[in-house]
Coordinates of C-alpha atoms in Angstrom, one line a residue:
Chain J
M198 CA 138.9 117.9 98.1
S199 CA 138.7 115.8 101.2
T200 CA 138.6 112.1 100.6
F201 CA 137.3 111.3 104.1
K202 CA 134.1 113.1 105.2
I203 CA 131.2 112.5 107.6
H204 CA 127.7 113.4 106.7
T205 CA 125.1 113.7 109.4
L206 CA 121.7 112.6 108.1
G207 CA 120.1 112.4 111.6
C208 CA 121.3 113.2 115.1
G209 CA 118.1 112.9 117.2
S210 CA 117.2 110.1 119.6
A211 CA 114.3 107.7 119.6
K212 CA 111.4 110.2 119.8
P213 CA 111.4 112.0 116.5
T214 CA 110.9 115.8 116.5
L215 CA 110.6 118.5 113.9
R216 CA 114.1 119.6 114.7
H217 CA 116.0 116.3 114.6
Q218 CA 115.7 113.0 112.6
P219 CA 116.6 109.6 114.1
S220 CA 120.1 108.3 113.8
S221 CA 122.0 108.0 110.5
T222 CA 125.5 109.0 109.5
V223 CA 127.3 108.5 106.2
V224 CA 131.1 108.0 106.0
D225 CA 132.3 109.2 102.6
H226 CA 135.7 107.6 102.0
R227 CA 137.2 107.9 98.5
D228 CA 134.7 106.4 96.1
T229 CA 132.6 104.5 98.6
L230 CA 129.8 105.5 101.0
Y231 CA 129.4 103.7 104.3
M232 CA 126.2 104.3 106.2
I233 CA 126.1 103.9 110.0
D234 CA 122.5 103.3 111.2
C235 CA 119.5 104.1 109.2
G236 CA 116.7 105.7 111.1
E237 CA 113.4 106.5 109.4
G238 CA 113.8 109.2 106.8
A239 CA 117.5 108.5 106.2
Q240 CA 116.9 107.9 102.4
L241 CA 115.5 111.4 102.0
A242 CA 118.3 113.0 104.1
F243 CA 120.7 111.0 101.9
Q244 CA 119.2 112.7 98.8
R245 CA 119.2 116.1 100.5
H246 CA 123.0 115.7 101.0
R247 CA 123.2 115.0 97.2
L248 CA 124.9 111.7 97.8
R249 CA 124.5 109.0 95.2
F250 CA 122.8 105.7 95.9
S251 CA 125.2 104.0 93.4
R252 CA 128.1 104.7 95.7
L253 CA 126.5 103.2 98.8
R254 CA 128.0 99.8 99.5
H255 CA 127.9 99.1 103.2
I256 CA 125.4 99.7 106.1
F257 CA 126.5 99.2 109.6
L258 CA 123.9 98.9 112.4
T259 CA 125.1 99.7 115.9
H260 CA 122.1 98.0 117.5
L261 CA 118.5 96.9 116.7
H262 CA 116.4 99.7 118.1
G263 CA 113.9 101.1 115.7
D264 CA 115.3 104.7 115.6
H265 CA 118.6 103.2 114.2
V266 CA 117.0 100.7 111.8
L267 CA 113.6 101.6 110.5
G268 CA 114.7 103.6 107.5
L269 CA 116.4 100.6 106.0
P270 CA 113.4 98.8 104.4
G271 CA 112.5 102.0 102.5
L272 CA 116.0 102.6 101.5
V273 CA 116.5 99.1 100.2
S274 CA 113.1 99.4 98.3
T275 CA 114.3 102.6 96.7
L276 CA 117.7 101.1 95.7
G277 CA 115.7 98.3 94.0
L278 CA 113.6 100.9 92.2
G279 CA 116.7 102.3 90.6
G280 CA 116.4 99.3 88.3
T281 CA 120.1 99.1 87.6
G282 CA 120.8 96.3 90.1
G283 CA 123.6 96.5 92.6
K284 CA 124.7 95.0 95.9
L285 CA 124.7 96.3 99.5
T286 CA 126.2 94.6 102.5
V287 CA 124.4 95.1 105.8
H288 CA 126.6 94.5 108.9
T289 CA 124.4 93.5 111.8
F290 CA 123.8 90.9 114.5
N291 CA 122.1 87.6 113.7
D292 CA 118.8 88.8 115.1
G293 CA 118.9 91.8 112.8
K294 CA 119.6 89.6 109.8
K295 CA 116.6 87.5 110.6
I296 CA 114.0 90.2 110.9
L297 CA 115.5 92.4 108.1
Q298 CA 115.5 89.4 105.7
K299 CA 111.8 88.9 106.4
I300 CA 111.0 92.6 105.9
F301 CA 113.1 92.9 102.7
N302 CA 111.6 89.7 101.2
F303 CA 108.1 91.0 101.9
F304 CA 108.5 94.6 100.8
A305 CA 111.4 94.5 98.3
G306 CA 111.6 90.8 97.4
D307 CA 110.8 91.3 93.7
L308 CA 113.3 94.1 93.2
P309 CA 116.6 93.6 91.3
Y310 CA 118.8 94.6 94.2
E311 CA 121.0 92.2 96.2
V312 CA 121.4 92.6 99.9
E313 CA 124.0 90.6 101.6
F314 CA 124.4 90.3 105.3
N315 CA 127.6 90.2 107.3
V316 CA 126.7 88.8 110.7
I317 CA 128.7 90.6 113.5
E318 CA 129.0 90.0 117.2
P319 CA 129.1 92.5 120.1
T320 CA 132.8 92.0 120.5
E321 CA 136.1 93.6 119.4
A322 CA 136.7 92.5 115.9
I323 CA 137.7 93.7 112.5
I324 CA 134.6 93.3 110.4
L325 CA 135.7 94.9 107.1
D326 CA 139.1 95.1 105.5
T327 CA 139.4 96.9 102.2
P328 CA 142.6 98.0 100.4
S329 CA 142.3 101.5 101.9
L330 CA 140.7 101.0 105.3
T331 CA 139.5 98.7 108.1
V332 CA 136.3 98.9 110.2
R333 CA 136.4 97.4 113.7
T334 CA 133.8 97.0 116.3
V335 CA 133.9 98.0 120.0
P336 CA 131.2 96.6 122.4
L337 CA 129.2 99.3 124.1
Q338 CA 126.9 99.3 127.2
H339 CA 123.3 99.8 126.1
R340 CA 120.0 98.1 126.9
V341 CA 120.5 95.7 124.1
P342 CA 123.7 94.4 122.4
T343 CA 125.4 97.4 120.8
V344 CA 128.7 98.1 119.1
G345 CA 130.6 101.2 118.0
F346 CA 132.4 101.3 114.7
I347 CA 135.9 102.5 114.2
F348 CA 137.1 103.4 110.6
E349 CA 140.9 103.5 110.2
E350 CA 142.7 104.3 107.0
K351 CA 145.6 102.0 106.2
E352 CA 149.0 103.5 105.7
K353 CA 149.0 105.5 102.5
P354 CA 151.8 105.4 99.8
R355 CA 154.8 107.6 100.4
H356 CA 155.1 110.7 98.2
I357 CA 157.5 110.5 95.3
K358 CA 160.1 113.3 95.0
R359 CA 159.9 113.8 91.3
D360 CA 163.3 115.5 90.9
M361 CA 165.1 112.6 92.7
I362 CA 163.3 110.0 90.7
D363 CA 164.4 111.7 87.5
F364 CA 167.9 112.2 88.7
H365 CA 168.4 108.6 89.6
Q366 CA 166.5 107.5 86.4
V367 CA 164.1 105.2 88.3
P368 CA 162.0 103.3 85.8
T369 CA 158.2 103.6 86.0
S370 CA 157.9 99.9 86.8
Q371 CA 159.6 100.5 90.2
I372 CA 157.5 103.5 91.3
R373 CA 154.8 101.4 93.1
L374 CA 157.4 99.6 95.2
I375 CA 159.2 102.8 96.0
K376 CA 155.9 104.5 97.1
G377 CA 155.5 101.4 99.4
G378 CA 158.9 102.1 101.1
A379 CA 161.4 100.1 99.0
D380 CA 164.9 101.3 98.3
F381 CA 166.1 101.5 94.6
T382 CA 169.2 99.7 93.2
R383 CA 170.6 101.5 90.2
P384 CA 172.0 99.5 87.2
D385 CA 175.5 100.3 88.5
G386 CA 174.7 98.6 91.8
R387 CA 174.5 101.7 93.9
V388 CA 171.5 101.6 96.4
I389 CA 169.5 104.7 96.8
A390 CA 167.7 104.8 100.2
N391 CA 163.9 105.3 100.1
E392 CA 164.1 108.5 102.1
I393 CA 166.1 110.1 99.4
L394 CA 163.4 109.3 96.8
T395 CA 160.2 109.9 98.8
S396 CA 158.7 112.0 101.6
P397 CA 156.4 110.6 104.3
P398 CA 152.8 109.7 103.3
T399 CA 149.8 111.8 104.1
P400 CA 148.8 110.7 107.7
S401 CA 146.2 108.0 107.9
L402 CA 142.9 109.2 109.4
S403 CA 140.5 107.5 111.8
Y404 CA 136.9 108.0 112.8
A405 CA 135.0 106.4 115.7
H406 CA 131.3 106.2 115.9
I407 CA 130.0 105.5 119.4
S408 CA 126.2 105.2 119.8
D409 CA 124.3 104.3 122.0
T410 CA 126.2 103.7 125.3
A411 CA 126.4 104.4 129.0
Y412 CA 129.7 105.8 130.2
F413 CA 132.4 103.3 131.2
P414 CA 136.0 104.3 131.7
E415 CA 137.5 101.4 129.7
L416 CA 135.9 102.6 126.5
A417 CA 138.4 105.4 125.9
E418 CA 141.3 103.0 125.6
K419 CA 139.5 100.8 123.2
I420 CA 138.8 103.7 120.9
G421 CA 142.3 105.3 121.0
P422 CA 143.5 108.6 119.5
V423 CA 141.2 108.9 116.6
D424 CA 141.0 112.0 114.5
L425 CA 137.3 112.4 115.0
L426 CA 135.1 110.8 117.7
F427 CA 131.3 110.9 117.3
H428 CA 130.1 110.0 120.8
E429 CA 126.4 110.2 121.7
T430 CA 125.4 113.0 124.0
T431 CA 121.8 112.1 124.7
Y432 CA 121.6 114.1 127.9
T433 CA 123.3 116.8 129.9
E434 CA 124.5 116.5 133.4
A435 CA 121.1 117.9 134.5
H436 CA 119.7 114.4 133.7
R437 CA 122.7 112.4 134.5
A438 CA 120.8 110.1 136.8
E439 CA 118.7 108.9 133.8
A440 CA 121.7 108.3 131.5
A441 CA 123.2 105.1 132.8
P442 CA 120.0 103.2 133.5
R443 CA 118.9 104.0 129.9
G444 CA 122.3 103.1 128.5
H445 CA 123.1 106.7 127.4
S446 CA 125.7 109.3 128.2
T447 CA 125.8 113.0 129.1
A448 CA 127.8 115.5 127.1
R449 CA 130.3 115.7 129.9
Q450 CA 130.8 112.0 129.8
A451 CA 131.3 112.0 126.1
A452 CA 133.9 114.7 126.5
T453 CA 135.6 112.6 129.1
V454 CA 135.9 109.7 126.7
A455 CA 137.2 112.0 124.0
R456 CA 139.9 113.4 126.3
D457 CA 140.9 110.1 127.7
A458 CA 141.1 108.5 124.3
G459 CA 143.3 111.3 123.0
A460 CA 140.8 112.1 120.2
K461 CA 141.5 115.2 118.2
A462 CA 137.9 116.3 118.0
L463 CA 134.5 115.3 119.4
L464 CA 131.3 115.4 117.5
T465 CA 128.0 115.4 119.6
G466 CA 124.6 113.9 118.8
H467 CA 121.7 111.5 119.5
Y468 CA 120.1 114.4 121.4
S469 CA 117.1 113.7 123.6
S470 CA 113.9 115.4 122.4
R471 CA 113.6 117.1 125.7
Y472 CA 116.2 119.8 124.9
N473 CA 115.2 122.7 122.8
D474 CA 118.7 124.3 122.6
D475 CA 121.5 122.0 121.5
T476 CA 124.2 124.4 122.5
V477 CA 123.9 123.1 126.0
F478 CA 125.7 119.9 124.8
L479 CA 128.5 122.0 123.3
R480 CA 129.1 124.1 126.3
E481 CA 129.0 121.2 128.8
A482 CA 131.4 119.1 126.7
Q483 CA 133.8 122.0 126.3
E484 CA 134.3 122.2 130.0
V485 CA 136.2 118.9 129.8
F486 CA 137.5 118.8 126.2
P487 CA 138.1 121.9 124.0
N488 CA 137.6 120.7 120.5
V489 CA 133.9 119.9 120.3
I490 CA 131.8 120.2 117.1
L491 CA 128.1 120.6 117.6
N492 CA 126.3 118.1 115.4
R493 CA 123.2 118.9 113.3
E494 CA 121.3 117.4 110.3
G495 CA 123.0 118.5 107.1
L496 CA 126.5 118.7 108.6
V497 CA 129.4 117.7 106.3
L498 CA 132.6 117.3 108.2
P499 CA 136.0 116.6 106.4
L500 CA 138.4 114.7 108.6
D501 CA 141.5 116.3 107.1
Chain P
M168 CA 85.1 124.8 112.3
S169 CA 84.8 121.9 110.0
T170 CA 84.2 118.5 111.6
F171 CA 85.3 116.5 108.5
K172 CA 88.7 117.3 107.0
I173 CA 91.4 115.6 104.9
H174 CA 95.1 116.1 105.7
T175 CA 97.6 115.1 103.0
L176 CA 100.8 113.9 104.7
G177 CA 102.3 112.4 101.5
C178 CA 101.1 112.3 97.9
G179 CA 104.1 111.0 96.0
S180 CA 104.5 107.5 94.6
A181 CA 107.0 104.7 95.3
K182 CA 110.2 106.5 94.6
P183 CA 110.6 109.2 97.2
T184 CA 111.8 112.6 96.1
L185 CA 112.6 115.9 97.8
R186 CA 109.3 117.3 96.6
H187 CA 106.9 114.5 97.6
Q188 CA 106.6 112.0 100.4
P189 CA 105.1 108.5 100.0
S190 CA 101.4 108.0 100.6
S191 CA 99.6 109.0 103.7
T192 CA 96.4 110.8 104.3
V193 CA 94.6 111.6 107.6
V194 CA 90.8 111.8 107.8
D195 CA 89.9 114.1 110.7
H196 CA 86.3 113.4 111.6
R197 CA 84.9 114.9 114.8
D198 CA 87.2 113.8 117.6
T199 CA 88.9 111.0 115.8
L200 CA 91.8 110.7 113.3
Y201 CA 91.7 107.9 110.7
M202 CA 95.0 107.4 108.8
I203 CA 94.9 105.9 105.3
D204 CA 98.3 104.4 104.4
C205 CA 101.5 105.2 106.2
G206 CA 104.5 105.7 104.0
E207 CA 107.9 106.4 105.5
G208 CA 108.0 109.8 107.2
A209 CA 104.2 109.9 107.9
Q210 CA 104.8 110.3 111.6
L211 CA 106.8 113.5 111.1
A212 CA 104.3 114.9 108.6
F213 CA 101.6 114.1 111.2
Q214 CA 103.5 116.3 113.6
R215 CA 104.0 119.0 111.0
H216 CA 100.2 119.1 110.6
R217 CA 99.9 119.6 114.4
L218 CA 97.8 116.6 114.7
R219 CA 97.7 114.8 118.1
F220 CA 98.8 111.2 118.3
S221 CA 96.3 110.6 121.1
R222 CA 93.4 111.2 118.7
L223 CA 94.7 108.6 116.2
R224 CA 92.6 105.4 116.5
H225 CA 92.5 103.7 113.1
I226 CA 94.9 103.1 110.3
F227 CA 93.7 101.7 107.0
L228 CA 96.1 100.1 104.5
T229 CA 95.0 100.1 100.9
H230 CA 97.6 97.5 100.0
L231 CA 101.0 96.1 101.1
H232 CA 103.5 98.0 99.0
G233 CA 106.3 99.6 101.0
D234 CA 105.5 103.2 100.0
H235 CA 102.1 102.8 101.7
V236 CA 103.2 100.9 104.8
L237 CA 106.8 101.5 105.9
G238 CA 106.1 104.5 108.1
L239 CA 104.0 102.3 110.3
P240 CA 106.7 100.6 112.5
G241 CA 108.2 104.0 113.4
L242 CA 104.8 105.5 114.1
V243 CA 103.8 102.6 116.4
S244 CA 107.2 102.9 118.2
T245 CA 106.6 106.6 118.7
L246 CA 103.1 106.0 120.0
G247 CA 104.6 103.6 122.5
L248 CA 107.2 106.1 123.6
G249 CA 104.3 108.5 124.6
G250 CA 104.2 106.3 127.6
T251 CA 100.5 106.9 128.2
G252 CA 99.3 103.6 126.6
G253 CA 96.5 103.6 124.2
K254 CA 95.1 101.5 121.4
L255 CA 95.3 101.6 117.6
T256 CA 93.4 99.4 115.2
V257 CA 95.2 98.5 111.9
H258 CA 92.8 97.5 109.1
T259 CA 94.8 95.3 106.7
F260 CA 94.8 92.0 104.8
N261 CA 95.9 88.9 106.6
D262 CA 99.4 89.0 105.0
G263 CA 99.8 92.5 106.4
K264 CA 98.8 91.4 109.9
K265 CA 101.4 88.7 109.8
I266 CA 104.4 90.7 108.7
L267 CA 103.5 93.8 110.8
Q268 CA 103.0 91.8 113.9
K269 CA 106.5 90.4 113.5
I270 CA 107.9 93.9 113.0
F271 CA 106.0 95.5 115.9
N272 CA 107.0 92.6 118.2
F273 CA 110.7 93.1 117.3
F274 CA 110.9 96.9 117.3
A275 CA 108.1 97.9 119.6
G276 CA 107.2 94.8 121.6
D277 CA 108.2 96.2 124.9
L278 CA 106.2 99.4 124.6
P279 CA 103.0 100.1 126.4
Y280 CA 100.9 100.5 123.4
E281 CA 98.3 98.1 122.0
V282 CA 97.9 97.4 118.3
E283 CA 94.8 95.5 117.3
F284 CA 94.3 94.1 113.8
N285 CA 91.1 94.1 111.8
V286 CA 91.7 91.6 109.0
I287 CA 90.0 92.8 105.8
E288 CA 89.5 91.3 102.4
P289 CA 89.8 92.7 98.9
T290 CA 86.0 92.8 98.5
E291 CA 83.1 95.2 99.0
A292 CA 82.3 95.3 102.7
I293 CA 81.6 97.6 105.6
I294 CA 84.7 97.3 107.8
L295 CA 84.0 100.0 110.4
D296 CA 80.7 101.2 111.8
T297 CA 80.8 103.9 114.5
P298 CA 77.9 106.0 115.8
S299 CA 78.8 108.8 113.3
L300 CA 80.2 107.1 110.2
T301 CA 80.9 103.9 108.3
V302 CA 83.9 102.9 106.3
R303 CA 83.5 100.5 103.4
T304 CA 86.0 98.9 101.1
V305 CA 85.9 98.8 97.3
P306 CA 88.3 96.4 95.5
L307 CA 90.7 98.1 93.1
Q308 CA 92.9 96.8 90.2
H309 CA 96.5 96.9 91.2
R310 CA 99.5 94.5 91.0
V311 CA 98.6 93.1 94.4
P312 CA 95.3 93.0 96.3
T313 CA 94.2 96.5 96.9
V314 CA 91.1 98.3 98.2
G315 CA 89.8 101.8 98.3
F316 CA 88.1 103.2 101.4
I317 CA 84.9 105.1 101.5
F318 CA 84.0 107.1 104.6
E319 CA 80.3 108.0 104.8
E320 CA 78.8 110.0 107.6
K321 CA 75.6 108.6 109.0
E322 CA 72.4 110.7 109.0
K323 CA 72.9 113.5 111.4
P324 CA 70.3 114.7 114.0
R325 CA 67.7 117.2 112.8
H326 CA 68.0 120.8 114.0
I327 CA 65.8 121.8 116.8
K328 CA 63.6 125.0 116.2
R329 CA 64.2 126.5 119.7
D330 CA 61.1 128.8 119.5
M331 CA 58.8 126.0 118.7
I332 CA 60.2 123.7 121.3
D333 CA 59.6 126.4 123.9
F334 CA 56.1 127.2 122.6
H335 CA 55.0 123.6 122.8
Q336 CA 56.8 123.1 126.1
V337 CA 58.7 120.0 125.0
P338 CA 60.6 118.6 128.0
T339 CA 64.3 118.2 127.8
S340 CA 64.0 114.4 128.1
Q341 CA 62.2 114.3 124.6
I342 CA 64.8 116.4 122.7
R343 CA 66.9 113.5 121.6
L344 CA 64.0 111.6 120.2
I345 CA 62.8 114.7 118.4
K346 CA 66.2 115.3 116.9
G347 CA 66.0 111.7 115.6
G348 CA 62.7 112.5 113.8
A349 CA 60.0 111.6 116.3
D350 CA 56.7 113.6 116.6
F351 CA 55.8 115.1 120.0
T352 CA 52.6 114.3 121.8
R353 CA 51.6 117.1 124.2
P354 CA 50.1 116.3 127.6
D355 CA 46.7 117.4 126.2
G356 CA 47.0 114.6 123.5
R357 CA 47.7 116.9 120.6
V358 CA 50.4 115.6 118.3
I359 CA 53.0 118.1 116.9
A360 CA 54.6 116.8 113.7
N361 CA 58.3 116.6 113.8
E362 CA 58.7 119.1 110.8
I363 CA 57.1 121.8 113.0
L364 CA 59.7 121.3 115.7
T365 CA 62.8 120.7 113.6
S366 CA 64.5 121.6 110.4
P367 CA 66.4 119.1 108.2
P368 CA 69.8 117.9 109.4
T369 CA 73.1 119.1 108.1
P370 CA 73.8 117.0 105.0
S371 CA 75.9 113.9 105.6
L372 CA 79.3 114.0 103.9
S373 CA 81.3 111.3 102.2
Y374 CA 84.9 110.8 101.2
A375 CA 86.4 108.1 98.9
H376 CA 90.1 107.3 98.9
I377 CA 91.1 105.4 95.8
S378 CA 94.8 104.4 95.5
D379 CA 96.4 102.5 93.7
T380 CA 94.4 101.3 90.7
A381 CA 94.2 100.9 87.0
Y382 CA 91.2 102.5 85.4
F383 CA 88.1 100.3 85.1
P384 CA 84.7 101.7 84.2
E385 CA 82.7 99.8 86.9
L386 CA 84.6 101.6 89.7
A387 CA 82.6 104.9 89.4
E388 CA 79.4 103.2 90.2
K389 CA 80.9 101.5 93.3
I390 CA 82.1 104.8 94.6
G391 CA 78.9 106.8 94.0
P392 CA 78.3 110.6 94.4
V393 CA 80.8 111.3 97.2
D394 CA 81.5 114.9 98.3
L395 CA 85.3 114.4 97.8
L396 CA 87.0 111.7 95.8
F397 CA 90.8 111.3 96.2
H398 CA 91.8 109.2 93.1
E399 CA 95.4 108.5 92.3
T400 CA 96.8 110.3 89.3
T401 CA 100.2 108.6 89.0
Y402 CA 100.6 109.5 85.4
T403 CA 99.4 111.8 82.7
E404 CA 98.1 110.7 79.3
A405 CA 101.6 111.1 77.9
H406 CA 102.5 107.9 79.8
R407 CA 99.1 106.2 79.5
A408 CA 100.6 103.0 78.0
E409 CA 102.4 102.4 81.3
A410 CA 99.5 103.1 83.6
A411 CA 97.4 99.9 83.2
P412 CA 100.2 97.4 83.2
R413 CA 101.5 98.9 86.4
G414 CA 98.1 99.2 88.0
H415 CA 97.9 103.0 87.9
S416 CA 95.7 105.7 86.4
T417 CA 96.3 108.9 84.5
A418 CA 94.8 112.2 85.6
R419 CA 92.3 112.0 82.8
Q420 CA 91.2 108.5 83.9
A421 CA 90.8 109.7 87.5
A422 CA 88.7 112.6 86.3
T423 CA 86.5 110.2 84.3
V424 CA 85.9 108.2 87.4
A425 CA 85.0 111.4 89.3
R426 CA 82.6 112.5 86.6
D427 CA 80.9 109.1 86.2
A428 CA 80.6 108.6 90.0
G429 CA 78.9 112.0 90.3
A430 CA 81.6 113.2 92.8
K431 CA 81.5 116.8 93.8
A432 CA 85.2 117.3 93.8
L433 CA 88.3 115.4 92.8
L434 CA 91.6 115.4 94.7
T435 CA 94.7 114.3 92.8
G436 CA 97.8 112.5 94.1
H437 CA 100.3 109.6 94.1
Y438 CA 102.4 111.5 91.6
S439 CA 105.1 109.6 89.8
S440 CA 108.6 111.1 90.5
R441 CA 109.1 111.7 86.8
Y442 CA 107.0 114.8 86.8
N443 CA 108.5 118.1 88.0
D444 CA 105.4 120.2 87.5
D445 CA 102.3 118.9 89.2
T446 CA 100.0 121.3 87.5
V447 CA 100.0 119.0 84.5
F448 CA 97.7 116.7 86.5
L449 CA 95.3 119.5 87.3
R450 CA 95.1 120.7 83.7
E451 CA 94.6 117.3 82.3
A452 CA 91.9 116.3 84.8
Q453 CA 90.0 119.6 84.3
E454 CA 89.5 118.8 80.6
V455 CA 87.1 116.0 81.8
F456 CA 85.8 117.2 85.2
P457 CA 85.8 120.8 86.4
N458 CA 86.2 120.7 90.1
V459 CA 89.7 119.4 90.6
I460 CA 91.9 120.1 93.6
L461 CA 95.7 119.8 93.2
N462 CA 97.1 117.8 96.1
R463 CA 100.3 118.6 97.9
E464 CA 101.9 117.8 101.2
G465 CA 100.5 120.0 103.9
L466 CA 97.1 120.3 102.3
V467 CA 94.1 120.5 104.8
L468 CA 90.8 120.2 103.0
P469 CA 87.5 120.6 104.8
L470 CA 84.6 118.6 103.2
D471 CA 81.9 121.1 104.1

């Protein structure tokens, strides 16, 4: 069972089609669901993925274009209809807080569900810090202020070597410290080095979500060598001339970012409605970077 | 080819499910599409029905609950993305105009699409009058101000009897008047009665859309003997005790309204998410009124 998974609820762009929904992704990390963007229809896709509303605690908005936001009022209404109460934190710019508060008050103001806002800026910052992961923002280049979100697991506990723990008679009260890297001092004063008692932790994983943006070379370095990079591929090189003015990237440009960042894998998406065959994004990206995963609604992708 | 059809885009209630979408209906009358309510996802269902955005001219909102409204911002954005311009009239209460203007300005303010508001009141009134039909409101009993909409075709032109027109040598310039019911005076002064030249017009049709409302006996008379009555059937009699306090009706109550109004047919809908088998609404309504049509997403229903 993976404890870090990506669910694609929608990977189309602004103009909705019968093949793709507008943007929404859910990061499923341990017991918590983190939604990134919430295009119209996201709450239904959420149900189709058999995710549970009670596990949804955070929504991150990359920017304030309708195709990334307009599913949120309906989702919040539905959460309120659950009737059990609960709390959701929406991470968005101050403008987003202002308009969304008006909408929620009007359409869901009487519902027993609390929405809290965390106002973010289009800068590099850590915006969420939990015991098991951090989320940081990276500013992007779109037509309006936009950020990408990078989820990074914190270092995990080292694995106990059960036989060595028994041999050296380590008491249970010490186990947590030893998983954290501490040595053990026996009652007779002999010090047992941590490496004797433990093996290295499971590697920490990281996920970067980059949408929407024009290509700029400095981005790769800001992202770094993540395990999975979602990077928008709105266009192919055939329409490269339109990409930058509209604040979007081609599949080749996304692959260039993945390669230069040292990412392990690239996930495509935010496809323009003009393409009928999505495999063009895959083929174009693979010319630059080998490990490309073609996105689609319904995709569930474990990071480990 | 029918020139008066109903398309059901969504016939669920507030809590969205994988079986039913929130409320939206399209009335297709001659060359124009009239949408009634616009729950989340309506724009996609609209495309699934192969309807054309360029024919959509009016949207009527029964009331300002999210499950009847929250598809509208996305729909308006998409209309703007068409890039061809155009104009849409939204018929809603003043509160609806205020919140929707804020939302449209924020999410679709830069798009080349004009949205005009026609502010309506929760009273009986004719709110639209075109050469071929009128739309009037009927106040309903819900938890917030709510109206039903009744579409009534105007009297249609009488049918020309081609052989008699030829025999009496009626000039083309007179045809329009004669279709309107005028007699024809021949050059020799002889008057030919209209009934000799024409046969009666195709009957005018009418459609009533009643959602959401508690049952009240006076409603039937205000609706009158329409050809098709959509009346919400949120519940069955098994949950009758919940219907009135929540401003909703049972299938039996809807059928009672249909019977007392003298409607020709009843269309169900606005199903609560608690029912897994919609045929319960059909069976219950048919105990009171025989001609019941079970609604579903994708339904296209000609009135003639």
